[in-house]
PDB file of C-alpha atoms in Angstrom:
ATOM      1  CA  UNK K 211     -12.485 103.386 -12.816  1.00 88.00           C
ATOM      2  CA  UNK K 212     -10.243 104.018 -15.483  1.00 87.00           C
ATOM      3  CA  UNK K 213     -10.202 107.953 -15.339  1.00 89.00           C
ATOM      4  CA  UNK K 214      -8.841 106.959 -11.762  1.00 87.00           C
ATOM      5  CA  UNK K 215      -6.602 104.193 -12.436  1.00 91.00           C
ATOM      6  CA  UNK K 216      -8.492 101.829 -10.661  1.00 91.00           C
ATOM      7  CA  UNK K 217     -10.181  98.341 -11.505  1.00 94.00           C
ATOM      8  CA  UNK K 218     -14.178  98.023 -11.943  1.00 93.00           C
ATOM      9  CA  UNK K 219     -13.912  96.030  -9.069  1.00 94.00           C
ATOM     10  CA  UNK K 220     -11.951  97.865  -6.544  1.00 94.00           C
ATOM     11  CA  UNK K 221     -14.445 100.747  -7.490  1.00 92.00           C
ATOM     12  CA  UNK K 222     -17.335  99.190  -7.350  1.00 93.00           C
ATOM     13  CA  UNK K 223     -16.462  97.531  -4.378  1.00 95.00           C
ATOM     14  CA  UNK K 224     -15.521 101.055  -2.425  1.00 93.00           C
ATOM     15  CA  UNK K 225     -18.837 102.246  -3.737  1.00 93.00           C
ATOM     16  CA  UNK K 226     -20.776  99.331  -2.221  1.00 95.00           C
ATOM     17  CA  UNK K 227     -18.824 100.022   1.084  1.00 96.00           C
ATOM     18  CA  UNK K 228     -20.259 103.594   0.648  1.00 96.00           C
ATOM     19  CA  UNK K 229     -23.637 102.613   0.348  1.00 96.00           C
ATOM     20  CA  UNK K 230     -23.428  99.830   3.086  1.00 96.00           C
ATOM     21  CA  UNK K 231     -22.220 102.703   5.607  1.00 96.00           C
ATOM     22  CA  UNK K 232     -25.168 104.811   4.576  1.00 96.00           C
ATOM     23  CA  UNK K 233     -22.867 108.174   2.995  1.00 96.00           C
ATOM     24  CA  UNK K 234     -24.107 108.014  -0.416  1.00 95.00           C
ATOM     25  CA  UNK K 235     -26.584 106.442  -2.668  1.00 95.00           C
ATOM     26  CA  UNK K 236     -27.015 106.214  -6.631  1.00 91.00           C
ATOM     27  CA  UNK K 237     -30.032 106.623  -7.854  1.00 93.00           C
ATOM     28  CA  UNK K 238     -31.587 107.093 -11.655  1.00 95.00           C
ATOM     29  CA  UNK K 239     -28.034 108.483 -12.567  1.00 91.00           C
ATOM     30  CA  UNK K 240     -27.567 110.840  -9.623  1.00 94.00           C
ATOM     31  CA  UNK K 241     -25.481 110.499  -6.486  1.00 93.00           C
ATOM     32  CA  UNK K 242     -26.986 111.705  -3.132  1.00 95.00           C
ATOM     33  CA  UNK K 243     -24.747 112.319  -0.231  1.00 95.00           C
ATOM     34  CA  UNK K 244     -26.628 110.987   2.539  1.00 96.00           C
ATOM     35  CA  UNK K 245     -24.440 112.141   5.491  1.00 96.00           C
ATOM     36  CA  UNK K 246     -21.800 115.086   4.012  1.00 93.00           C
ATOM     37  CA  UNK K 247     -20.168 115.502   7.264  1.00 94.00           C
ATOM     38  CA  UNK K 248     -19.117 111.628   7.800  1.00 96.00           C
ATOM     39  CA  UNK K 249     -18.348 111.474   4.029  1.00 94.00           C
ATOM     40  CA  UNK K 250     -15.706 114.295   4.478  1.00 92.00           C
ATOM     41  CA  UNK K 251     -14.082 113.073   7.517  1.00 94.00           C
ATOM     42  CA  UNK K 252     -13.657 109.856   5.706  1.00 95.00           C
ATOM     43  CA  UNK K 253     -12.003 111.482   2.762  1.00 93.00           C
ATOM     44  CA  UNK K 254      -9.853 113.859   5.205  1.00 93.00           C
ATOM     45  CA  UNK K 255     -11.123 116.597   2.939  1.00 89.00           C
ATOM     46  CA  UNK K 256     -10.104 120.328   4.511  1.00 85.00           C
ATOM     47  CA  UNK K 257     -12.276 122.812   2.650  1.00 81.00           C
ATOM     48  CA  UNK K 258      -9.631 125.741   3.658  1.00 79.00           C
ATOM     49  CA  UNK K 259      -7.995 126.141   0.545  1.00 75.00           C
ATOM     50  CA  UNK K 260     -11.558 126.778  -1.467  1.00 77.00           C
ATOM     51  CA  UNK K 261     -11.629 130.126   0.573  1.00 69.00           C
ATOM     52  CA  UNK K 262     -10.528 132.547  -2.272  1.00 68.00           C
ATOM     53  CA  UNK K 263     -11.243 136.028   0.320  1.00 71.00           C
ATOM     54  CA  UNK K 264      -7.521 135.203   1.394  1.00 65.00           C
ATOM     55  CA  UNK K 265      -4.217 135.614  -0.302  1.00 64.00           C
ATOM     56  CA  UNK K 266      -3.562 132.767  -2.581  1.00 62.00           C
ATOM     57  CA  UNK K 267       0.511 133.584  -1.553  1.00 67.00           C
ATOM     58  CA  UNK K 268       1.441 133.805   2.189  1.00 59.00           C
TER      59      UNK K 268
END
Protein backbone atom coordinates (compact mmCIF):
# COMPACT_ATOMS: atom_id res chain seq x y z
CA UNK A 1 0.00 0.00 0.00
CA UNK A 2 2.57 2.37 0.58
CA UNK A 3 4.84 1.60 -2.54
CA UNK A 4 1.43 2.69 -4.22
CA UNK A 5 0.35 5.51 -2.22
CA UNK A 6 -2.54 3.94 -1.02
CA UNK A 7 -4.04 3.10 2.56
CA UNK A 8 -3.99 -0.67 4.00
CA UNK A 9 -7.48 -0.35 3.76
CA UNK A 10 -8.32 0.88 0.39
CA UNK A 11 -5.89 -2.01 -0.68
CA UNK A 12 -7.02 -4.52 1.10
CA UNK A 13 -10.37 -3.70 0.41
CA UNK A 14 -9.75 -3.73 -3.69
CA UNK A 15 -8.08 -7.03 -3.05
CA UNK A 16 -11.11 -8.51 -1.26
CA UNK A 17 -13.26 -7.15 -4.21
CA UNK A 18 -10.79 -9.21 -6.36
CA UNK A 19 -11.24 -12.26 -4.64
CA UNK A 20 -15.10 -11.83 -4.18
CA UNK A 21 -15.32 -11.53 -8.17
CA UNK A 22 -13.31 -14.70 -8.49
CA UNK A 23 -9.95 -12.95 -10.67
CA UNK A 24 -7.37 -13.72 -8.23
CA UNK A 25 -6.60 -15.54 -5.10
CA UNK A 26 -3.61 -15.44 -2.47
CA UNK A 27 -2.47 -18.31 -1.35
CA UNK A 28 0.79 -19.46 0.91
CA UNK A 29 2.46 -16.17 -0.44
CA UNK A 30 1.56 -16.55 -4.12
CA UNK A 31 -1.08 -14.83 -6.21
CA UNK A 32 -3.05 -16.94 -8.78
CA UNK A 33 -4.92 -15.23 -11.50
CA UNK A 34 -7.98 -17.12 -11.69
CA UNK A 35 -9.57 -15.58 -14.84
CA UNK A 36 -6.53 -13.43 -16.84
CA UNK A 37 -8.82 -12.32 -19.48
CA UNK A 38 -11.56 -10.58 -17.06
CA UNK A 39 -8.64 -9.35 -14.88
CA UNK A 40 -7.21 -7.41 -17.93
CA UNK A 41 -10.32 -5.95 -19.18
CA UNK A 42 -10.82 -4.67 -15.73
CA UNK A 43 -7.45 -3.03 -15.61
CA UNK A 44 -7.89 -1.72 -19.39
CA UNK A 45 -4.46 -3.23 -19.85
CA UNK A 46 -3.42 -3.19 -23.90
CA UNK A 47 -0.50 -5.57 -24.19
CA UNK A 48 0.55 -3.72 -27.66
CA UNK A 49 3.31 -1.83 -26.50
CA UNK A 50 5.20 -5.18 -24.96
CA UNK A 51 5.61 -6.17 -28.73
CA UNK A 52 9.37 -5.25 -29.16
CA UNK A 53 9.40 -6.96 -33.21
CA UNK A 54 8.15 -3.30 -34.08
CA UNK A 55 9.84 0.03 -34.16
CA UNK A 56 9.94 1.51 -30.77
CA UNK A 57 9.73 5.18 -32.96
CA UNK A 58 6.92 5.59 -35.57
Amino acid sequence: ADALGLSAIHLNRCLRKLREDNLLTFQSGKVTYLNLAALTRLAEFDSDYLDHLKPIIH
